[in-house]
Amino acid sequence: MGSQGGFYQSKEFLDLVKSIGEARSKAEEDRIVLGEIETLKRRISDPDIPKFKMKEYIIRLVYVEMLGHDASFGYIHAVKMTHDDSLLVKRTGYLAVTLFLNEDHDLIILIVNTIQKDLKSDNYLVVCAALNAVCRLINEETIPAVLPQVVELLAHPKEAVRKKAIMALHRFYQKSPSSVSHLVSNFRKRLCDNDPGVMGATLCPLFELITIDVSSYKDLVISFVSILKQVAERRLPKAYDYHQMPAPFIQIKLLKILALLGSGDKQASENMYTVVGDIFRKCDSSSNIGNAVLYECICCVSSIYPNPKLLESAADAISRFLKSDSHNLKYMGIDALGRLIKISPEIAEQHQLAVIDCLEDPDDTLKRKTFELLYKMTKSTNVEVIVDRMIDYMISINDNHYKTEIASRCVELAEQFAPSNQWFILTMNKVFEHAGDLVNIKVAHNLMRLIAEGFGEDDDTADSQLRSSAVDSYLHILGEPKLPSVFLQVICWVLGEYGTADGKYSASLVTGKLCDVAEAYSNDETVKAYAVTALMKIYAFEIAAGRKVDMLPECQSLMEEFLASHSTDLQQRAYELQAVIGLDAHAVESIMPSDASCEDIEVDKALSFLNGYIQDSIEKGAQPYIPESERSGMLNISKFRNQDHHEASSHGLRFEAYELPKQTVQSKIPPASLASTELVPVPEPVYVRESYPTTTVSSASSDAGSTELKLRLDGVQKKWGRQTHSPATSTSSSTSQKTVNGATQVDGSNTSNSRTRETYDSRKQQVEITPEKQKLAASLFGGSSKTEKKPATGHKISKSSSHMVEKSHVPKSSMEVASEKKVPFQQPPDLLDFGEPTVQSNAPSVDPFKELEDLLEPTTQVASAENHGSTAAATKSPDIMGLYKETPAGIHNKDDSDILSGLSNPPVTNMLGGTTKTQVAQSSKGRRPNLKDSLQKDTLVRQMGVTPSSLNPILFKDLLG
Amino acid sequence: MTFIYMSVMYEVLCVQIHFVLLISRQGKVRLTKWYSTYSQKERTKVIRELSGVILTRGPKLCNFVEWRGLKVVYKRYASLYFCMCIDPDGNELEILEIIHHYVEVLDRYFGSVCELDLIYNFHKAYYILDEILISGELQEPGKRTIVRAVAAQDSLVETVKEQTASISTIITQATK
């Protein structure tokens, strides 16, 4: 069969592959590939290239894309190729499109037709090729186009086609369950297919269906059990045996399905006990695949209704895994232990030592798995040890993804099982200190809430102890040089709330520390904001307690700085602080009650406290407020808004002509268009008469808010001018609310507030213009685009500035990631596979052709050639033997060259030991001619001018050797 | 930012195997097959990241790596690493055997397959992979069936070749 691996490609292609192989750096490789892309671009667009040439070009494109370059210029040619009549060409076309295109690619639509045709083909190979493409390329929209044919193919005489049709249908189900829901019964039918391959394929969709809805498949339990029994009893054809196991992949799939069906169902589980027990007994635990099945059995046993006997077998299997020398098996053992522990917690104790060994193991994967197990085992008795271990490990690793995970686990365990407040606070400190930038901000908010609320069931003294120990540790920890932003936020908040609560620390000490924080982290706006609010709280508590407040000089200078800050948020907080300090004790106490962060704030949404004022105004002749929904003019606006959204979302071409701009009124520009990205708004027809109700109403309603409206624009308006600049007014109702629950301020609410205000604002401006400048209505868009731009950009800025705060730590971490990644990446480029030096050492001195001659002579010479270390012999001789190399040497020691011995996977080969005799005999017979084959292959390559073997004998080494 | 992009990356269809990757010991890509959707940029990133992790691992360690919430099962054959990425709750030993299954089929097809066979005949390796896995699931556990299927396609190719060859000989004879 070796000749099938021959090289059909042209010299040009082989040269390309060779030169890529020999490229010494990534840059060189890129240069070669870019050159190749240029060549292909030129050639491929030539209208009359012969088909076989085109086929090669497409394969070269695949190669280019595989190396990570963009070959999209050739996609269309690959698509064209699928239209070809000859299967030979068509197959290449299908291969290329399945590799190139995603299911949502635009070109898919061009292939659907071909696929439809091919699915009807007489040649089953064509049908198979088309079905392969169906599985990869058909998307939700195109499913109906091929669905009928695929369903028909379920009854195709060839099993290969039926199998692929099942998989295609499964794929459809994954993409759009509704489109094939009426066909689900087909899967059940195919389960009885007389070809085991088709039956096996059917298990994939059934597994998924059962995952989604267990109850409607309970009736199949008996069938699955009997199939599994037959498989385990070797009733399937020998062809499905794999390493002496009867159809292990089917067994595994069935066990997975049984695990789902038996979960929490005693009756169903009872049907399974016998067969699962049988498999436990029959599994050959010395082979890898046997262990795979065993592992699946354990999973099944731990999922179904527990049975003591099976649990015992499972525990036995686990202890065998854990005692094994193979890391893979230990890993599986730990994983299985984690599953079984839920049912019988006592089995963990037998394996304590093994688990500890795994925890100490240098292998990271194993270590992590063990941590996962520990996480599942944590109780209040062992939480301290486990979490300490986890934190130590967390500190030692660089992988941000895992760091985040383990940090959140630590937090979860600490919250759940903390033995003491002291310990809890210290643990959280450690987590935040080392992974603060990685943990979810919610974790920080949780911690703050926990400190504020206490642990709930305890009395107040415990809570205040918790707080004062938190304050103690935070004041201490502030001395550390570089703390993560999130952690600082927590610290500031806690110091603000509780820094002076127990009287242990003076206000000046705490405020001094807070000022230090704000200065030391001067580029972190969020932290500064937290610090200012904390300062305000401490001063407020001092005032409320009747003590005289002396602002520290550094605090004063800090405030001056913030009053002029570019961040409106900071500025506002600073003004608030100033205002609060000026108030008397009584007022301060009601603004800033001590330890009230957990009290609910009642918001009077109906603004009932204004009722009197409104009554007065109405009596004086003002018009009553009409809710937005009832305003007639507004109906249009909401309609426009919808339209606007529609446009923004579709982004397609608009085929109908734009309506002519009628006489429009500025006030009518819907707020939605401000937010949209287009700078020049699409003309919207608005009728003048409709503007009246709005103008009057909005002037009435906007008057009340006019002082607040400009709130967020101060910093911005200086730049864009025109409107009078108003100093930040800090009297809005929302701010007083904010100061109380200072912790949650920064997110969301601000942005949305400011946004709504601005849209209001702009609308109001325009309203003011309309009555006087109706003449200018015609030139509305010129004017409006100006007035419109301003709020829009202002809005953008305020948005981005508030976003900056949130983002500020994100780029940092991603930069870290980037810099980390560079490091490993630089290692490889020693490019061409310079193989193992030991093998290569004396190779080049031998003339390859001579070798070939030698080797084509009787096999005794092969051995001698091998002795003087010729490359070809050395690389080709190993054979499949290597795979089973631990077998009795007598049969094949001739082939057993030394080069092999350092090979990849001793445990697996070990396991195969018992089984190999027959195979070896057979393979050594089968392989002898292959030696020639491979040498011919070698010469062929050399003749092509490609001589990688001299550099690189390892390329010739059998993969299975 | 990386985390956001990851969460986008993994809201994919539930497939058993997300991708198959063959890389040489020097980090050169020999074959890639993506069953979940990844952009070209993500692909390069994934390959770079994984080869950094896998190629540096010692010989005695597990053949599994936890990677961004998924698991990568890899196995080295001579100088070539076969990697498959699966969901975290998959059966790693099974995947290890699927890899081995693939290699055995390759071996049977090419006859003592070596890395060079795959370098120059990567499209063949793709055809074989397509017979073993379909949309990320194992479709055919029978070795013989797979080899027969690929051989059937190839024989078709061969006959076409023979035809063209015979035609060309006819032509050359005619022109003599």
PDB file of C-alpha atoms in Angstrom, chain A residues 205-383:
ATOM      1  CA  PRO A 205     -27.023  12.330  18.323  1.00  0.00           C
ATOM      2  CA  LEU A 206     -28.889  10.179  20.829  1.00  0.00           C
ATOM      3  CA  PHE A 207     -26.406  11.121  23.511  1.00  0.00           C
ATOM      4  CA  GLU A 208     -27.077  14.751  22.837  1.00  0.00           C
ATOM      5  CA  LEU A 209     -30.823  14.334  22.711  1.00  0.00           C
ATOM      6  CA  ILE A 210     -30.762  12.491  26.001  1.00  0.00           C
ATOM      7  CA  THR A 211     -28.610  15.164  27.572  1.00  0.00           C
ATOM      8  CA  ILE A 212     -31.289  17.684  26.748  1.00  0.00           C
ATOM      9  CA  ASP A 213     -34.304  15.615  27.652  1.00  0.00           C
ATOM     10  CA  VAL A 214     -33.758  12.458  29.660  1.00  0.00           C
ATOM     11  CA  SER A 215     -37.312  11.515  30.398  1.00  0.00           C
ATOM     12  CA  SER A 216     -38.499  10.805  26.866  1.00  0.00           C
ATOM     13  CA  TYR A 217     -35.769   8.246  26.262  1.00  0.00           C
ATOM     14  CA  LYS A 218     -36.195   6.118  29.352  1.00  0.00           C
ATOM     15  CA  ASP A 219     -37.799   3.434  27.218  1.00  0.00           C
ATOM     16  CA  LEU A 220     -34.497   2.900  25.439  1.00  0.00           C
ATOM     17  CA  VAL A 221     -32.663   1.827  28.583  1.00  0.00           C
ATOM     18  CA  ILE A 222     -33.334  -1.841  27.875  1.00  0.00           C
ATOM     19  CA  SER A 223     -32.137  -1.544  24.272  1.00  0.00           C
ATOM     20  CA  PHE A 224     -28.963   0.259  25.255  1.00  0.00           C
ATOM     21  CA  VAL A 225     -28.246  -2.283  27.948  1.00  0.00           C
ATOM     22  CA  SER A 226     -28.731  -5.179  25.560  1.00  0.00           C
ATOM     23  CA  ILE A 227     -26.536  -3.534  22.908  1.00  0.00           C
ATOM     24  CA  LEU A 228     -23.841  -2.947  25.467  1.00  0.00           C
ATOM     25  CA  LYS A 229     -24.128  -6.531  26.603  1.00  0.00           C
ATOM     26  CA  GLN A 230     -23.753  -7.807  23.068  1.00  0.00           C
ATOM     27  CA  VAL A 231     -20.777  -5.577  22.458  1.00  0.00           C
ATOM     28  CA  ALA A 232     -19.104  -6.681  25.662  1.00  0.00           C
ATOM     29  CA  GLU A 233     -19.712 -10.296  24.755  1.00  0.00           C
ATOM     30  CA  ARG A 234     -17.924  -9.798  21.452  1.00  0.00           C
ATOM     31  CA  ARG A 235     -20.917 -10.283  19.239  1.00  0.00           C
ATOM     32  CA  LEU A 236     -19.744  -7.536  16.889  1.00  0.00           C
ATOM     33  CA  PRO A 237     -17.523  -8.362  13.904  1.00  0.00           C
ATOM     34  CA  LYS A 238     -13.844  -8.647  14.691  1.00  0.00           C
ATOM     35  CA  ALA A 239     -13.170  -5.537  12.613  1.00  0.00           C
ATOM     36  CA  TYR A 240     -14.475  -3.414  15.455  1.00  0.00           C
ATOM     37  CA  ASP A 241     -12.039  -4.815  17.956  1.00  0.00           C
ATOM     38  CA  TYR A 242      -9.462  -2.352  19.033  1.00  0.00           C
ATOM     39  CA  HIS A 243      -6.390  -3.662  20.805  1.00  0.00           C
ATOM     40  CA  GLN A 244      -8.237  -6.825  21.758  1.00  0.00           C
ATOM     41  CA  MET A 245     -11.149  -4.893  23.219  1.00  0.00           C
ATOM     42  CA  PRO A 246     -14.543  -5.368  21.609  1.00  0.00           C
ATOM     43  CA  ALA A 247     -15.633  -2.033  20.088  1.00  0.00           C
ATOM     44  CA  PRO A 248     -14.443   0.074  23.017  1.00  0.00           C
ATOM     45  CA  PHE A 249     -15.528   3.390  21.518  1.00  0.00           C
ATOM     46  CA  ILE A 250     -19.075   2.151  21.252  1.00  0.00           C
ATOM     47  CA  GLN A 251     -18.902   0.827  24.800  1.00  0.00           C
ATOM     48  CA  ILE A 252     -17.767   4.210  26.056  1.00  0.00           C
ATOM     49  CA  LYS A 253     -20.527   6.043  24.251  1.00  0.00           C
ATOM     50  CA  LEU A 254     -23.115   3.616  25.612  1.00  0.00           C
ATOM     51  CA  LEU A 255     -21.811   3.971  29.143  1.00  0.00           C
ATOM     52  CA  LYS A 256     -22.091   7.733  28.821  1.00  0.00           C
ATOM     53  CA  ILE A 257     -25.676   7.390  27.706  1.00  0.00           C
ATOM     54  CA  LEU A 258     -26.509   4.971  30.507  1.00  0.00           C
ATOM     55  CA  ALA A 259     -24.995   7.372  33.019  1.00  0.00           C
ATOM     56  CA  LEU A 260     -27.454  10.015  31.882  1.00  0.00           C
ATOM     57  CA  LEU A 261     -30.433   7.726  31.810  1.00  0.00           C
ATOM     58  CA  GLY A 262     -29.754   6.152  35.183  1.00  0.00           C
ATOM     59  CA  SER A 263     -29.053   9.363  37.023  1.00  0.00           C
ATOM     60  CA  GLY A 264     -31.456   9.558  39.941  1.00  0.00           C
ATOM     61  CA  ASP A 265     -33.603   6.790  38.534  1.00  0.00           C
ATOM     62  CA  LYS A 266     -33.486   3.663  40.626  1.00  0.00           C
ATOM     63  CA  GLN A 267     -35.544   1.529  38.316  1.00  0.00           C
ATOM     64  CA  ALA A 268     -33.536   2.319  35.210  1.00  0.00           C
ATOM     65  CA  SER A 269     -30.306   1.905  37.125  1.00  0.00           C
ATOM     66  CA  GLU A 270     -31.224  -1.561  38.286  1.00  0.00           C
ATOM     67  CA  ASN A 271     -31.334  -2.703  34.702  1.00  0.00           C
ATOM     68  CA  MET A 272     -27.782  -1.592  34.213  1.00  0.00           C
ATOM     69  CA  TYR A 273     -26.068  -3.074  37.234  1.00  0.00           C
ATOM     70  CA  THR A 274     -25.343  -6.468  35.699  1.00  0.00           C
ATOM     71  CA  VAL A 275     -23.876  -5.231  32.474  1.00  0.00           C
ATOM     72  CA  VAL A 276     -21.747  -2.552  34.085  1.00  0.00           C
ATOM     73  CA  GLY A 277     -20.501  -5.113  36.592  1.00  0.00           C
ATOM     74  CA  ASP A 278     -19.613  -7.420  33.712  1.00  0.00           C
ATOM     75  CA  ILE A 279     -17.630  -4.731  31.979  1.00  0.00           C
ATOM     76  CA  PHE A 280     -15.753  -3.965  35.178  1.00  0.00           C
ATOM     77  CA  ARG A 281     -14.723  -7.589  35.284  1.00  0.00           C
ATOM     78  CA  LYS A 282     -13.912  -7.972  31.625  1.00  0.00           C
ATOM     79  CA  CYS A 283     -11.920  -4.785  31.180  1.00  0.00           C
ATOM     80  CA  ASP A 284      -8.293  -5.346  30.557  1.00  0.00           C
ATOM     81  CA  SER A 285      -6.721  -2.868  32.913  1.00  0.00           C
ATOM     82  CA  SER A 286      -3.303  -3.279  31.344  1.00  0.00           C
ATOM     83  CA  SER A 287      -4.183  -1.480  28.140  1.00  0.00           C
ATOM     84  CA  ASN A 288      -4.910   2.163  27.709  1.00  0.00           C
ATOM     85  CA  ILE A 289      -8.206   1.587  25.998  1.00  0.00           C
ATOM     86  CA  GLY A 290      -9.242  -0.841  28.718  1.00  0.00           C
ATOM     87  CA  ASN A 291      -8.622   1.875  31.252  1.00  0.00           C
ATOM     88  CA  ALA A 292     -10.595   4.330  29.177  1.00  0.00           C
ATOM     89  CA  VAL A 293     -13.575   2.012  29.388  1.00  0.00           C
ATOM     90  CA  LEU A 294     -12.967   1.431  33.090  1.00  0.00           C
ATOM     91  CA  TYR A 295     -12.931   5.147  33.702  1.00  0.00           C
ATOM     92  CA  GLU A 296     -16.189   5.521  31.841  1.00  0.00           C
ATOM     93  CA  CYS A 297     -17.632   2.731  34.005  1.00  0.00           C
ATOM     94  CA  ILE A 298     -16.641   4.638  37.117  1.00  0.00           C
ATOM     95  CA  CYS A 299     -18.298   7.758  35.775  1.00  0.00           C
ATOM     96  CA  CYS A 300     -21.394   5.755  35.024  1.00  0.00           C
ATOM     97  CA  VAL A 301     -21.463   4.148  38.469  1.00  0.00           C
ATOM     98  CA  SER A 302     -21.077   7.491  40.183  1.00  0.00           C
ATOM     99  CA  SER A 303     -23.905   8.942  38.164  1.00  0.00           C
ATOM    100  CA  ILE A 304     -26.562   6.224  38.355  1.00  0.00           C
ATOM    101  CA  TYR A 305     -28.464   5.186  41.449  1.00  0.00           C
ATOM    102  CA  PRO A 306     -25.751   3.841  43.765  1.00  0.00           C
ATOM    103  CA  ASN A 307     -25.157   0.159  44.070  1.00  0.00           C
ATOM    104  CA  PRO A 308     -22.742  -0.965  46.801  1.00  0.00           C
ATOM    105  CA  LYS A 309     -21.173  -3.735  44.762  1.00  0.00           C
ATOM    106  CA  LEU A 310     -20.488  -1.527  41.796  1.00  0.00           C
ATOM    107  CA  LEU A 311     -19.176   1.199  44.030  1.00  0.00           C
ATOM    108  CA  GLU A 312     -16.741  -1.288  45.429  1.00  0.00           C
ATOM    109  CA  SER A 313     -15.520  -2.261  41.975  1.00  0.00           C
ATOM    110  CA  ALA A 314     -15.220   1.406  41.111  1.00  0.00           C
ATOM    111  CA  ALA A 315     -13.200   2.074  44.246  1.00  0.00           C
ATOM    112  CA  ASP A 316     -10.916  -0.830  43.343  1.00  0.00           C
ATOM    113  CA  ALA A 317     -10.395   0.539  39.866  1.00  0.00           C
ATOM    114  CA  ILE A 318      -9.644   3.956  41.265  1.00  0.00           C
ATOM    115  CA  SER A 319      -7.052   2.647  43.651  1.00  0.00           C
ATOM    116  CA  ARG A 320      -5.419   0.793  40.762  1.00  0.00           C
ATOM    117  CA  PHE A 321      -5.327   4.046  38.809  1.00  0.00           C
ATOM    118  CA  LEU A 322      -3.836   5.963  41.674  1.00  0.00           C
ATOM    119  CA  LYS A 323      -1.191   3.374  42.383  1.00  0.00           C
ATOM    120  CA  SER A 324      -0.110   3.229  38.780  1.00  0.00           C
ATOM    121  CA  ASP A 325       3.148   4.811  37.675  1.00  0.00           C
ATOM    122  CA  SER A 326       1.538   6.424  34.688  1.00  0.00           C
ATOM    123  CA  HIS A 327       0.674  10.035  35.172  1.00  0.00           C
ATOM    124  CA  ASN A 328      -2.241   9.667  32.845  1.00  0.00           C
ATOM    125  CA  LEU A 329      -3.794   7.029  35.033  1.00  0.00           C
ATOM    126  CA  LYS A 330      -3.130   8.975  38.192  1.00  0.00           C
ATOM    127  CA  TYR A 331      -4.854  11.918  36.592  1.00  0.00           C
ATOM    128  CA  MET A 332      -7.844   9.817  35.662  1.00  0.00           C
ATOM    129  CA  GLY A 333      -7.840   8.335  39.148  1.00  0.00           C
ATOM    130  CA  ILE A 334      -7.975  11.739  40.764  1.00  0.00           C
ATOM    131  CA  ASP A 335     -10.756  12.761  38.451  1.00  0.00           C
ATOM    132  CA  ALA A 336     -12.701   9.581  39.155  1.00  0.00           C
ATOM    133  CA  LEU A 337     -12.169  10.035  42.869  1.00  0.00           C
ATOM    134  CA  GLY A 338     -13.710  13.466  42.589  1.00  0.00           C
ATOM    135  CA  ARG A 339     -16.770  11.903  41.022  1.00  0.00           C
ATOM    136  CA  LEU A 340     -17.154   9.071  43.461  1.00  0.00           C
ATOM    137  CA  ILE A 341     -16.545  11.193  46.502  1.00  0.00           C
ATOM    138  CA  LYS A 342     -19.986  12.697  46.226  1.00  0.00           C
ATOM    139  CA  ILE A 343     -21.544   9.312  46.798  1.00  0.00           C
ATOM    140  CA  SER A 344     -19.151   7.673  49.210  1.00  0.00           C
ATOM    141  CA  PRO A 345     -17.005  10.328  50.874  1.00  0.00           C
ATOM    142  CA  GLU A 346     -15.105   7.747  52.917  1.00  0.00           C
ATOM    143  CA  ILE A 347     -13.135   6.373  49.970  1.00  0.00           C
ATOM    144  CA  ALA A 348     -11.018   9.486  49.795  1.00  0.00           C
ATOM    145  CA  GLU A 349      -9.403   8.605  53.082  1.00  0.00           C
ATOM    146  CA  GLN A 350      -7.810   5.432  51.771  1.00  0.00           C
ATOM    147  CA  HIS A 351      -6.080   7.442  49.134  1.00  0.00           C
ATOM    148  CA  GLN A 352      -4.884  10.369  51.192  1.00  0.00           C
ATOM    149  CA  LEU A 353      -1.246   9.675  50.536  1.00  0.00           C
ATOM    150  CA  ALA A 354      -1.717   9.167  46.831  1.00  0.00           C
ATOM    151  CA  VAL A 355      -3.580  12.447  46.642  1.00  0.00           C
ATOM    152  CA  ILE A 356      -0.857  14.278  48.521  1.00  0.00           C
ATOM    153  CA  ASP A 357       1.717  12.780  46.162  1.00  0.00           C
ATOM    154  CA  CYS A 358      -0.214  14.073  43.207  1.00  0.00           C
ATOM    155  CA  LEU A 359      -0.415  17.466  44.801  1.00  0.00           C
ATOM    156  CA  GLU A 360       3.342  17.594  45.166  1.00  0.00           C
ATOM    157  CA  ASP A 361       3.925  16.296  41.689  1.00  0.00           C
ATOM    158  CA  PRO A 362       5.911  18.507  39.338  1.00  0.00           C
ATOM    159  CA  ASP A 363       3.332  17.921  36.637  1.00  0.00           C
ATOM    160  CA  ASP A 364       1.101  20.959  36.504  1.00  0.00           C
ATOM    161  CA  THR A 365      -1.834  19.191  34.951  1.00  0.00           C
ATOM    162  CA  LEU A 366      -1.925  16.616  37.684  1.00  0.00           C
ATOM    163  CA  LYS A 367      -1.557  19.249  40.335  1.00  0.00           C
ATOM    164  CA  ARG A 368      -4.494  21.215  39.015  1.00  0.00           C
ATOM    165  CA  LYS A 369      -6.654  18.186  38.831  1.00  0.00           C
ATOM    166  CA  THR A 370      -5.780  17.461  42.441  1.00  0.00           C
ATOM    167  CA  PHE A 371      -6.739  20.962  43.451  1.00  0.00           C
ATOM    168  CA  GLU A 372     -10.040  20.401  41.765  1.00  0.00           C
ATOM    169  CA  LEU A 373     -10.503  17.306  43.872  1.00  0.00           C
ATOM    170  CA  LEU A 374      -9.553  19.162  47.036  1.00  0.00           C
ATOM    171  CA  TYR A 375     -12.019  21.845  46.152  1.00  0.00           C
ATOM    172  CA  LYS A 376     -14.734  19.229  46.061  1.00  0.00           C
ATOM    173  CA  MET A 377     -13.554  17.743  49.349  1.00  0.00           C
ATOM    174  CA  THR A 378     -13.376  20.951  51.321  1.00  0.00           C
ATOM    175  CA  LYS A 379     -15.112  21.013  54.686  1.00  0.00           C
ATOM    176  CA  SER A 380     -14.892  23.470  57.518  1.00  0.00           C
ATOM    177  CA  THR A 381     -12.313  21.211  59.126  1.00  0.00           C
ATOM    178  CA  ASN A 382      -9.839  21.245  56.285  1.00  0.00           C
ATOM    179  CA  VAL A 383     -10.542  24.549  54.655  1.00  0.00           C
TER     180      VAL A 383
END
